[in-house]
Coordinates of C-alpha atoms in Angstrom, one line a residue:
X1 CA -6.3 13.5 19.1
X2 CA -6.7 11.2 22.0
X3 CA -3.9 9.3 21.2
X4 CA -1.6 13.0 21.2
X5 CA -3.6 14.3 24.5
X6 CA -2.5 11.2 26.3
X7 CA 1.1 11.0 25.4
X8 CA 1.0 15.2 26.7
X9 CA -0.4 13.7 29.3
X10 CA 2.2 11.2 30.4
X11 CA 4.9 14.0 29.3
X12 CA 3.6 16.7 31.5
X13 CA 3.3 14.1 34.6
X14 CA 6.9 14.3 35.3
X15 CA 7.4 17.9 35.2
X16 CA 4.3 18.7 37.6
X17 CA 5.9 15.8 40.1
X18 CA 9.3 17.9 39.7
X19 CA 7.1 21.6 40.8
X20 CA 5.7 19.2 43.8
X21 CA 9.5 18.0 45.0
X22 CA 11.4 21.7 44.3
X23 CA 7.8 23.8 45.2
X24 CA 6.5 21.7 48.1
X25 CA 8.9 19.1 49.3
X26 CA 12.3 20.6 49.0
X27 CA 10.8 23.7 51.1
X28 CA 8.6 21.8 53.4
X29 CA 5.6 23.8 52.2
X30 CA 2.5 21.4 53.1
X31 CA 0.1 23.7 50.8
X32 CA 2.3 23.7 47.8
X33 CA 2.8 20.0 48.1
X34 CA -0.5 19.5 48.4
X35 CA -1.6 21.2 45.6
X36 CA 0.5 20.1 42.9
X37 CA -0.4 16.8 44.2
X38 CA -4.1 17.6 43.6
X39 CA -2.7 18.7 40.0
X40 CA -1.5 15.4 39.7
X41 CA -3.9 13.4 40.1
X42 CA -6.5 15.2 38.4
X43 CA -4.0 14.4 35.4
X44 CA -3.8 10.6 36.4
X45 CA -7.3 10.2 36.3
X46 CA -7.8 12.3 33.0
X47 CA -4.5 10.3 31.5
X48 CA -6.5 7.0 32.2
X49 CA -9.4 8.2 30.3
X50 CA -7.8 9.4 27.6
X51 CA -5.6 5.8 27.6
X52 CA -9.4 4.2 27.1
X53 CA -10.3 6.8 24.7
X54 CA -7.3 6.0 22.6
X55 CA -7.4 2.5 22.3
X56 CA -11.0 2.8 21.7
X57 CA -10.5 4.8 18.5
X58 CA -6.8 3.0 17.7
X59 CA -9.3 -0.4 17.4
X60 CA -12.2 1.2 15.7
X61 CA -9.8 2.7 13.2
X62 CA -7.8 -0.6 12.9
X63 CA -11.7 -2.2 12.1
X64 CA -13.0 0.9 9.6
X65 CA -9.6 0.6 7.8
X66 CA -9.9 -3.1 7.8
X67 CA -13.1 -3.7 6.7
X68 CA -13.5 -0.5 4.2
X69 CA -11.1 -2.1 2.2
X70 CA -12.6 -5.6 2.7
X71 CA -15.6 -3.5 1.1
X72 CA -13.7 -2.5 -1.9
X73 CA -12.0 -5.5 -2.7
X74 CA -16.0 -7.3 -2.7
X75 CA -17.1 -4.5 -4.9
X76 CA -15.1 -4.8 -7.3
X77 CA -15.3 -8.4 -7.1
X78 CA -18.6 -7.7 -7.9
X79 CA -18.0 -5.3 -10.9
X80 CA -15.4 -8.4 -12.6
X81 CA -18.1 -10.7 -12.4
X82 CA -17.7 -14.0 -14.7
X83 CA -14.2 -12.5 -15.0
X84 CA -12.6 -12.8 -12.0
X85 CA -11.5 -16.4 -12.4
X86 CA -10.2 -15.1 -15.4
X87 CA -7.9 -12.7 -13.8
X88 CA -7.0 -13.9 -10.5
X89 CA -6.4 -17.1 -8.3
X90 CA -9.1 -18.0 -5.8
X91 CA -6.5 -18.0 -3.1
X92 CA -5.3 -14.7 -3.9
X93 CA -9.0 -13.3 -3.1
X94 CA -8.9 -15.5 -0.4
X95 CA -5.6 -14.1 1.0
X96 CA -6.4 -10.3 0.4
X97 CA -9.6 -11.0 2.4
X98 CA -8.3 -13.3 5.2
X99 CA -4.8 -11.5 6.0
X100 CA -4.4 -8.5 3.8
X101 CA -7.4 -6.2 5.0
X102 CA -6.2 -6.6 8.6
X103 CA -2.4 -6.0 8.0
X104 CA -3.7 -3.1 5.8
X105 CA -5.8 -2.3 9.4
X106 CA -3.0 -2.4 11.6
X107 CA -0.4 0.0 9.4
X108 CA -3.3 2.7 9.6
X109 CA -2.3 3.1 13.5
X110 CA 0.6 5.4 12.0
X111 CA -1.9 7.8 11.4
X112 CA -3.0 7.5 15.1
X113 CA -0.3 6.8 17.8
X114 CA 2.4 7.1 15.3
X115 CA 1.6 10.7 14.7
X116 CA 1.1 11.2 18.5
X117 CA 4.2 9.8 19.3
X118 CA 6.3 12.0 17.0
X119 CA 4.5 15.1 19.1
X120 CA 5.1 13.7 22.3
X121 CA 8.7 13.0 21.6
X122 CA 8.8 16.7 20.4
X123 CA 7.1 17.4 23.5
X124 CA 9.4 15.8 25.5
X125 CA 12.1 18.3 24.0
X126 CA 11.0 21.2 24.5
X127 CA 10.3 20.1 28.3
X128 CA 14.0 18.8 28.6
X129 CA 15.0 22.0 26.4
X130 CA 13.8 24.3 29.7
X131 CA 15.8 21.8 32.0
X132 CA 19.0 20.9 30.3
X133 CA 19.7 22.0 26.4
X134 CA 22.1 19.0 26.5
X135 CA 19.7 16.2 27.4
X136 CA 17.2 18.0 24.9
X137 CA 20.1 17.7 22.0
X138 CA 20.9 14.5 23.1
X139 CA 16.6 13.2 22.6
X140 CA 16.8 14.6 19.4
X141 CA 19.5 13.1 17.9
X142 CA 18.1 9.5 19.3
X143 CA 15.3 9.0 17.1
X144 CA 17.3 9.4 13.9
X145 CA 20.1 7.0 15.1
X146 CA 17.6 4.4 16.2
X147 CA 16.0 4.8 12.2
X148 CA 19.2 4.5 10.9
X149 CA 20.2 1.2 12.8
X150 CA 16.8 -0.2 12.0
X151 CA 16.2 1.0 8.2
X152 CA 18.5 -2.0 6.9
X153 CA 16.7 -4.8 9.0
X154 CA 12.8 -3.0 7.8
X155 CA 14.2 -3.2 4.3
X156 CA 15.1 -7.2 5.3
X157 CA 11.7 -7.6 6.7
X158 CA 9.6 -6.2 3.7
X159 CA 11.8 -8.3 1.3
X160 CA 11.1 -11.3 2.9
X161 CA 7.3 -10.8 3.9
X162 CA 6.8 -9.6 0.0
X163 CA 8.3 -13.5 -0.8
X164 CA 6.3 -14.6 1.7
X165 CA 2.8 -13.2 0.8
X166 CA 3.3 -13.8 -2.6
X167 CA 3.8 -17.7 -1.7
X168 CA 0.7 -17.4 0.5
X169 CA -1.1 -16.9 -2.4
X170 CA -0.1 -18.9 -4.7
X171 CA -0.8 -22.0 -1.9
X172 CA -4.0 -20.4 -1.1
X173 CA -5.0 -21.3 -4.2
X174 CA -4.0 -24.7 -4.4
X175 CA -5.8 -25.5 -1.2
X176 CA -9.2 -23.9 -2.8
X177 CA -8.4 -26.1 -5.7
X178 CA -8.0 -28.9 -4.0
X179 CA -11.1 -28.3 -1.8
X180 CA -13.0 -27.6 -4.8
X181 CA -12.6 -31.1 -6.2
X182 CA -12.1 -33.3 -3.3
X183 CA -15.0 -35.0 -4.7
X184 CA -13.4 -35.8 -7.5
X185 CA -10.1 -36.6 -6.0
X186 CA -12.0 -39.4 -3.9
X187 CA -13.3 -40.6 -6.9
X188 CA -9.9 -40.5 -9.2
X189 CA -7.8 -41.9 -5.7
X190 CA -5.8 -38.4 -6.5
X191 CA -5.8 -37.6 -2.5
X192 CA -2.2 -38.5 -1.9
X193 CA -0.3 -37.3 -4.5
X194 CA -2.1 -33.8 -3.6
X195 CA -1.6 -33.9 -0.2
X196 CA 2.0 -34.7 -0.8
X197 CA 2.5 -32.0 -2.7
X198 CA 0.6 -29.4 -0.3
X199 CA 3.1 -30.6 2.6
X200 CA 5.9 -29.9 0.1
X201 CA 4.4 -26.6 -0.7
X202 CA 3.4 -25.7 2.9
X203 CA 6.9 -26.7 4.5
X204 CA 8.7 -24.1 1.7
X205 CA 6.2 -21.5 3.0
X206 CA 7.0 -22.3 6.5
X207 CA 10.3 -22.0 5.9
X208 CA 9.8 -18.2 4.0
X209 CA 7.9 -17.9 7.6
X210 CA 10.4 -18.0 9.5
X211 CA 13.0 -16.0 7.5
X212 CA 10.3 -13.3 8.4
X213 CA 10.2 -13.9 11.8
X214 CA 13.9 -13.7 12.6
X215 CA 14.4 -10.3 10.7
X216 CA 11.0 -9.0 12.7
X217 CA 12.2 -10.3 15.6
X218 CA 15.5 -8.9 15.3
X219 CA 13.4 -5.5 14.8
X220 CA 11.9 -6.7 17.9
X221 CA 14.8 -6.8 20.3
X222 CA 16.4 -3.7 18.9
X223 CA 13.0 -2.3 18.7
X224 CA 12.4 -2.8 22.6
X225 CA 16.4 -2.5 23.5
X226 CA 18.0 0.5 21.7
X227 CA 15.4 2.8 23.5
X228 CA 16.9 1.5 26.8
X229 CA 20.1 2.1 26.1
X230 CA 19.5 5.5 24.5
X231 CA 17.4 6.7 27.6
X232 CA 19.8 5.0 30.1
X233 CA 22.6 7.2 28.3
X234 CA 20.0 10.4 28.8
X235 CA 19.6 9.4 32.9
X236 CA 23.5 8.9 33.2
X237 CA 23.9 12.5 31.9
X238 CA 21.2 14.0 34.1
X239 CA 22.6 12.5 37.2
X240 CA 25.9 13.9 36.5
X241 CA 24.1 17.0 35.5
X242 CA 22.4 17.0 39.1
X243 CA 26.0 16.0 41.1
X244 CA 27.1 19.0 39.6
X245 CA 24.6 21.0 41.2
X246 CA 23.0 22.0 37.6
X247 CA 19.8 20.2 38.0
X248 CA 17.6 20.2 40.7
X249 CA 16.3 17.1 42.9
X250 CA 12.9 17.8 41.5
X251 CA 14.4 18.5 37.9
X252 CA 16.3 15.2 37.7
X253 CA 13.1 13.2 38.8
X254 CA 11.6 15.1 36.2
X255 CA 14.2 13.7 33.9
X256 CA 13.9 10.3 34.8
X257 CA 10.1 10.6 34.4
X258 CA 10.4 12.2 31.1
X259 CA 13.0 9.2 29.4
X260 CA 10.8 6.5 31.2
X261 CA 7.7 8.4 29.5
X262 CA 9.7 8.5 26.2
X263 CA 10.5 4.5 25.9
X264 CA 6.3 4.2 25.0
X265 CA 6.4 6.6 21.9
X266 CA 9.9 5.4 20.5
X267 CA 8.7 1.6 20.7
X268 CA 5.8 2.5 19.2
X269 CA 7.7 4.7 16.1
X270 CA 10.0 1.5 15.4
X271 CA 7.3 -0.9 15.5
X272 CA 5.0 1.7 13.6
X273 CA 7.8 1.4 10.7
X274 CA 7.5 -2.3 11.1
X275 CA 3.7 -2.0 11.0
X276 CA 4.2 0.5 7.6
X277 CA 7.2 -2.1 5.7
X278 CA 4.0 -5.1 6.1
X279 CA 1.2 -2.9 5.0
X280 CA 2.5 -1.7 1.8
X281 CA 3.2 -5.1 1.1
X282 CA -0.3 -6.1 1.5
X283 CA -1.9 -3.0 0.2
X284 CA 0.2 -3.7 -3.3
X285 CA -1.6 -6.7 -3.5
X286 CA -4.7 -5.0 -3.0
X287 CA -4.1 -2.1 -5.1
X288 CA -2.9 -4.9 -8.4
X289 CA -6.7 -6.4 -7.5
X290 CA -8.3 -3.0 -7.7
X291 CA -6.5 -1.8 -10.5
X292 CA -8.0 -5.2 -12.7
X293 CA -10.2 -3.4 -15.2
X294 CA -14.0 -4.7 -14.8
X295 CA -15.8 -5.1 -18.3
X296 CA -17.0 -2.1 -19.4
X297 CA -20.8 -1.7 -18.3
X298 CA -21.9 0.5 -20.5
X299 CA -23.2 0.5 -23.8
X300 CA -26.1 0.8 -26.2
X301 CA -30.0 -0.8 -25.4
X302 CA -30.8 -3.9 -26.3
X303 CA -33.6 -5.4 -28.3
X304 CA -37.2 -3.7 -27.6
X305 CA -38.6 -6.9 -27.1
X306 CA -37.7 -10.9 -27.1
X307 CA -35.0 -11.3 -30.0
X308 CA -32.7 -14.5 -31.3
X309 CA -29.7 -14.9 -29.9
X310 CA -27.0 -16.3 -32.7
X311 CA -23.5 -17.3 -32.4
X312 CA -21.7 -16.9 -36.0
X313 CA -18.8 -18.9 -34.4
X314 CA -21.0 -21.9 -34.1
X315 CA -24.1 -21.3 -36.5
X316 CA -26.3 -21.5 -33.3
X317 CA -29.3 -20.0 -33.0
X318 CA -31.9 -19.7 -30.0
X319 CA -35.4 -18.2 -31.0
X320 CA -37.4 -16.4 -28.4
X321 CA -40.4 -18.8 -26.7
X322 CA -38.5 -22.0 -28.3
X323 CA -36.5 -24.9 -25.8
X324 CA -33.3 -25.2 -27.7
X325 CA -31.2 -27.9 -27.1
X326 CA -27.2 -28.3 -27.8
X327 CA -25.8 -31.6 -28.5
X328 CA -22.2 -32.7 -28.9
X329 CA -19.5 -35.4 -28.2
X330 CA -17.2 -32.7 -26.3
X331 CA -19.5 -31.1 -23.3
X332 CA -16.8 -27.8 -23.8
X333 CA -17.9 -27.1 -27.1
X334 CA -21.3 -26.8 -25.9
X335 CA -20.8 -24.8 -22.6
X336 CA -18.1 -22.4 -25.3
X337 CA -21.7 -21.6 -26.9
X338 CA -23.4 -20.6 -24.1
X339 CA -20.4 -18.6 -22.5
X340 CA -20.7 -16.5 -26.0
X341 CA -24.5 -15.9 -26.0
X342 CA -24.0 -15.1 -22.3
X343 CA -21.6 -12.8 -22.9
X344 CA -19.1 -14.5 -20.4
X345 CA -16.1 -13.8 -22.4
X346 CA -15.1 -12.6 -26.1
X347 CA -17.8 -12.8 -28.2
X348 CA -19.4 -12.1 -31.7
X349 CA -22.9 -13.2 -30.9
X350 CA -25.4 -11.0 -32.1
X351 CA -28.8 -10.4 -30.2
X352 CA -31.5 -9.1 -32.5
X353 CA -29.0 -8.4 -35.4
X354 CA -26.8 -6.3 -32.7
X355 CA -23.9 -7.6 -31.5
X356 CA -24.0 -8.8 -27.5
X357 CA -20.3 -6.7 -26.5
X358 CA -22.4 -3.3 -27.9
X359 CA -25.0 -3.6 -25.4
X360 CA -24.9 -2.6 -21.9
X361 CA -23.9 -5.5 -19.5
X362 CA -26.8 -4.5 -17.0
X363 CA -29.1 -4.9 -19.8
X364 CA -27.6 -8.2 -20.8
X365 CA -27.4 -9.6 -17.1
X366 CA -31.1 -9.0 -16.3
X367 CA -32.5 -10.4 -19.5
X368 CA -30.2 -13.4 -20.6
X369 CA -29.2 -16.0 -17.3
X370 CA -26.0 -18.4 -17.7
X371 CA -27.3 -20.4 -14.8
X372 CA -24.0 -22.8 -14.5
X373 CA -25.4 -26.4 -12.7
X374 CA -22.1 -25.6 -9.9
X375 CA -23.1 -22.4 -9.1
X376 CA -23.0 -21.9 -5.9
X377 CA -25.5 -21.4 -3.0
X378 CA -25.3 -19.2 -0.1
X379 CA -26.5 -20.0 3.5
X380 CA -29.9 -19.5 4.5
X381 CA -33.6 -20.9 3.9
X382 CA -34.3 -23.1 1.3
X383 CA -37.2 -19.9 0.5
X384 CA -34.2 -17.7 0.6
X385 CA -31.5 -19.5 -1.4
X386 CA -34.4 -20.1 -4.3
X387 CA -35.9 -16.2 -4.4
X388 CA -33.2 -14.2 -3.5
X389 CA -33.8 -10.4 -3.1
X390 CA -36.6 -11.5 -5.6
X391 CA -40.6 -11.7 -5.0
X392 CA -41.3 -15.1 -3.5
X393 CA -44.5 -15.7 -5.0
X394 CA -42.9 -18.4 -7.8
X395 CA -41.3 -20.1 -5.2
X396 CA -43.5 -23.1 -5.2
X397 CA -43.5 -23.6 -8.9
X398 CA -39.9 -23.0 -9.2
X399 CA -39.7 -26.2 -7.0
X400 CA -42.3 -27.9 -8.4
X401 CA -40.6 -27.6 -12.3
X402 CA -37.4 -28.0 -10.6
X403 CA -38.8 -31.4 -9.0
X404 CA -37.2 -30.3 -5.5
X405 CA -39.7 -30.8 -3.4
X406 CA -38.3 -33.2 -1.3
X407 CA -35.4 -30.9 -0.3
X408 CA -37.7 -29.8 2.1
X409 CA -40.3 -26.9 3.0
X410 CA -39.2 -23.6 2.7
X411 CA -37.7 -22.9 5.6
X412 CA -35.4 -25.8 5.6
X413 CA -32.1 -24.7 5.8
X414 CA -29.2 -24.9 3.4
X415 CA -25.6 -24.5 4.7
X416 CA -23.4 -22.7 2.4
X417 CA -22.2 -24.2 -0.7
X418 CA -25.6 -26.4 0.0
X419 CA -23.4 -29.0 2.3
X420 CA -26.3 -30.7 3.7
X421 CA -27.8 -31.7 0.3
X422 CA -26.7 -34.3 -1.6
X423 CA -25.4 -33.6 -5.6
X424 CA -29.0 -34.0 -7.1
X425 CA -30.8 -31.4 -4.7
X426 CA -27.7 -29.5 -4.8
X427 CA -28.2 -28.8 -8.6
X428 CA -31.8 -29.2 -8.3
X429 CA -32.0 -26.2 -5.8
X430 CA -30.2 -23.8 -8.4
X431 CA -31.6 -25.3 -11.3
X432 CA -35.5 -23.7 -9.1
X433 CA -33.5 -20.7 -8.5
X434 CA -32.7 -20.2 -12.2
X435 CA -36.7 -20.7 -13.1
X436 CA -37.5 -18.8 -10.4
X437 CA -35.8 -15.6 -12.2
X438 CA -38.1 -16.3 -14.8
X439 CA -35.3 -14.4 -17.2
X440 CA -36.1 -14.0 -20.5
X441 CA -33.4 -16.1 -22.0
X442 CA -31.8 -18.6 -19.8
X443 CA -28.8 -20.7 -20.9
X444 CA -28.6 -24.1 -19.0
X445 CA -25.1 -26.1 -19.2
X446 CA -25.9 -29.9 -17.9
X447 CA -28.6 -29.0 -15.7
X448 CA -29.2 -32.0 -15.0
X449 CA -25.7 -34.4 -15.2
X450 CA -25.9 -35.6 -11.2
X451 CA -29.5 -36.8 -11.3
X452 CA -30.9 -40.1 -11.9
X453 CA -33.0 -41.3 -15.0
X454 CA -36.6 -41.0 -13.3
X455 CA -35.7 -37.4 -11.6
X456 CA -34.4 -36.4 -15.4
X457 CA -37.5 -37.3 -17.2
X458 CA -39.5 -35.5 -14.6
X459 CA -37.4 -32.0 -15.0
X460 CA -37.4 -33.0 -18.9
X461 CA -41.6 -33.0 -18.4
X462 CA -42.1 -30.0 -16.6
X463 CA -39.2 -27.7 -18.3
X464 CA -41.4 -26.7 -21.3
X465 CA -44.5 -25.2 -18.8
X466 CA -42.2 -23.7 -17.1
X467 CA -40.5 -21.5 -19.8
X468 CA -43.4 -21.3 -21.6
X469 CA -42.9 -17.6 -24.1
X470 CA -39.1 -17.3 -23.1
X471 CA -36.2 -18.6 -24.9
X472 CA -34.1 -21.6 -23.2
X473 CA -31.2 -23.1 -24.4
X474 CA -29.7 -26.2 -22.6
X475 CA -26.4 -28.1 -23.8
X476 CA -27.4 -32.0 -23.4
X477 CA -27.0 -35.2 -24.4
X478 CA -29.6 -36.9 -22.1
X479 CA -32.5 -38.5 -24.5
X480 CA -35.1 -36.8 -22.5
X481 CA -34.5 -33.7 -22.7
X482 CA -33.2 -33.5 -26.2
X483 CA -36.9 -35.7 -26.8
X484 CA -38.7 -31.9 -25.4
X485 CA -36.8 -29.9 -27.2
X486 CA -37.9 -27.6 -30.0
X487 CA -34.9 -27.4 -32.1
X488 CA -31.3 -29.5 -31.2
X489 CA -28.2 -28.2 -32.7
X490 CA -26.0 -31.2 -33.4
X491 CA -22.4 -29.8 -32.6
X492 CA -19.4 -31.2 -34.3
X493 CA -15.5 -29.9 -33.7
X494 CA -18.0 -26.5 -32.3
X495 CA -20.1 -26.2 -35.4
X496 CA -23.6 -26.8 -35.8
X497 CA -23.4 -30.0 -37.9
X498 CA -27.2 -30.5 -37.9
X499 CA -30.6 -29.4 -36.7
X500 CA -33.9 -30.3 -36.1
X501 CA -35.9 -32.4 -33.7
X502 CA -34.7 -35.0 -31.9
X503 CA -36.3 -37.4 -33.5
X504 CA -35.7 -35.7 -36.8
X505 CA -31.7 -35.9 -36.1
X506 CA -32.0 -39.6 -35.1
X507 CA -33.3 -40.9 -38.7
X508 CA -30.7 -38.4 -40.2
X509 CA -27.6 -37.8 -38.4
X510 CA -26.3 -41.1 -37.8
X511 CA -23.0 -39.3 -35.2
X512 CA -26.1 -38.0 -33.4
X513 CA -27.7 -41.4 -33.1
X514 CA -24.4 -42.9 -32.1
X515 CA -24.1 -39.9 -29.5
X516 CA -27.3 -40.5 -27.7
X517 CA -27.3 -43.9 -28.3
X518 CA -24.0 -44.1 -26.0
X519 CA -25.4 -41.7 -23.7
X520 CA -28.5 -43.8 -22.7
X521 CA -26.4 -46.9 -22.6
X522 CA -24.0 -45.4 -20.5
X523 CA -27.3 -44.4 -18.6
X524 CA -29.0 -48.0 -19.1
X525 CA -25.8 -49.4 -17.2
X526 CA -26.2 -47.5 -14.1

């Protein structure tokens, strides 16, 4: 609406100077002129607020746009869950959050001033239609020839931009990978054969780069130069028009006001198409992320009351109010277990004799907790990174069985991803978020693999008061926490191969004995 008031605005400008010259000027009438002049300005000024107007709303509509489907893209983030690794790159989020939403913002201007300008080019017409049906024909038949030139380079510029974003992607994600395990990288002396291969990778996208930018900027210079040319050829015919004695003086100002008004909405229609070939690229993307089918939510009620969990593919079985423990050469056949009995993939565990993919995912979510030892941590207070949305009234015994309190009080803060703690508070912090839940069942991979011997032994200590009536399963091969545990399942290949107590396993398993026998030498060393 603004956006259409203000180009009528700008049209009608030229034709009320034109009744000012023939009505007032031309006849030397000092009250004519000095009315339409009045007229005039009272336009002006109302043009200028209607010019704020509009780009207020173009903007807020470029934000709402923008950020609505920033919204959608988090929900159903949300809805995937566990899955989304599964189904798409971490750069490819990234991108379709970073560049996406706002070149998704910026098409939906078509709906505002592109729209506007098509009804102040008509506009225009029918003005230059009551001066000169030549000039009108002439405006008419502009537009189209103007699409025409420009189709083949739009077509050009989505072609290469789709290349493009799809390359953006893909090195999106290699950066996040490579951010992800820097540590590592330091570690392994990896650095330079990644970085080598990210310069590699970034000069190619460069290079896509800038076969965008010299088809957009071709659209660019024909895009601000074929309206010139196209209005200077209107002008030409109105001044001959006018040295005929057809148009007036006041009519041929008119003219030239109405084809110096018209070079705003043409721009704007080309680059609007330009605007339009970008955005469906990005809102493809967008709409392949949206279309990923979540797991299904619903299902049947579990278990009245605390149940075992079981895993047929394993043999492993965690008993409500007992600290089981998971033991094996190959960490990955251990965390495969507790992916099944959490439900974080395919899975023919049973809960209570009813198997877990039956039940409803809420209902599995709020009773059974995968709480991974790299999970991350948002930004905030110590207070809030442990509780959450959550009551904070466990907050101190979450730290204290979590043996974090020298992380600091409660209001210390944690930067995101928990930067400004070290690796042990870092998984010490979630490890008191995850008791802190106080979940029913709560799976524990490694939850304690960067912490020293004496920190270990302490969390070891203090995990059985803590989960005290709940089931807890941790995969381990530390000594002291296998030592607390009710029941250890001695994995082999991803099959229970024994259970018992620790101690029990020791006298009679002799690959467990040589397990944890390794394990605390390995530990003895450091």
């Amino acid at each position: 609406m603004f956006g259409t008031l203000w180009y009528v605005s700008l049209a009608f400008t030229p034709w009320l100077i034109s009744r000012a010259i023939d009505r007032g000027l031309a006849p030397r009438d000092p009250g004519a002129l000095a009315g339409w002049t009045a007229v005039v300005l009272v336009v002006g000024v109302s043009s200028a607020g209607l010019g704020i107007m509009r780009h207020r709303s173009m903007t807020k509509l470029r934000l709402a746009a923008a950020l609505r489907t920033a919204e959608a893209v988090m929900t159903h983030a949300t809805r995937l869950g566990a899955a989304l690794p599964r189904r798409v790159t971490s750069g490819e989020v990234v991108t379709i959050g970073i560049a996406d939403v706002w070149t998704i913002g910026r098409a939906m201007n078509v709906g505002g001033v592109g729209v506007a300008s098509v009804l102040a080019y008509l506009t225009v017409a029918i003005l230059l239609f009551r001066t000169s049906p030549l000039l009108a024909v002439v405006v008419l038949a502009g537009v189209p020839v103007l699409g025409l030139v420009l189709a083949p380079l739009l077509g050009r510029v989505q072609a290469a931009a789709a290349r493009y974003r799809k390359r953006q992607g893909e090195l999106a994600a290699q950066l996040v990978d490579v951010l992800g395990g820097l540590r590592i990288l330091n570690g392994l002396g990896g650095k330079e054969g990644h970085l080598t291969a990210f310069r590699r990778s970034s000069a190619e996208l460069r290079e896509l780069g800038y076969r965008v930018g010299r088809s957009s900027s071709w659209v660019g210079a024909l895009g601000d130069g074929l309206p010139g040319i196209f209005l200077g050829v209107v002008v030409w015919l109105a001044a001959r028009q006018a040295a005929a004695g057809e148009l007036t003086a006041g009519e041929l100002v008119a003219v030239y006001g109405y084809t110096a008004m018209l070079t705003i909405p043409v721009n704007v229609l080309i680059f609007c198409g330009f605007d339009i070939t970008r955005g469906l690229v990005a809102a493809r993307h967008v709409i392949a992320f949206l279309a990923l089918p979540p797991e299904p939510a619903g299902g049947e009620p579990g278990p009245a009351g605390p149940a075992p969990l079981h895993d047929p593919a394993s043999g492993v079985v965690a008993e409500p109010g007992r600290l089981t423990a998971l033991a094996g050469a190959r960490p990955a056949d251990a965390a495969a277990v507790l992916e099944r009995l959490g439900r974080y993939g395919p899975t023919d565990a049973t809960w209570g004799g009813v198997r877990l993919d039956s039940i409803s995912r809420d209902e599995v979510r709020a009773r059974i907790l995968v709480a991974e030892h790299d999970a991350d941590l948002f930004a905030g207070s110590l207070l809030d990174v442990v509780t959450g949305a959550a009551p904070r009234g466990g907050f101190d015994p979450a730290i204290a069985a979590a043996a974090a309190r020298d992380v600091g009080a409660p209001d210390h803060p944690v930067e995101w991803g928990g930067r400004n703690l070290s690796g042990g508070q870092r998984q010490r912090v979630r490890l008191a978020r995850a008791f802190h839940q106080e979940a029913e069942t709560l799976l524990l991979p490694e939850p304690t693999s960067a912490l020293d011997a004496h920190t270990e032994a302490a969390i070891a200590g203090r995990l059985p008061a803590a989960r005290a009536g709940r089931a807890t399963v941790v995969a381990t091969t530390s000594p002291a926490l296998l030592d607390r545990a009710d029941v250890v399942h001695y994995l082999v290949d991803g099959r229970v191969a024994a259970s018992g107590t620790h101690r029990e396993l020791l006298g009679a398993a002799p690959g467990y004995r040589r397990l944890v026998a390794r394990v605390f030498g390995e530990e003895e060393d450091r």
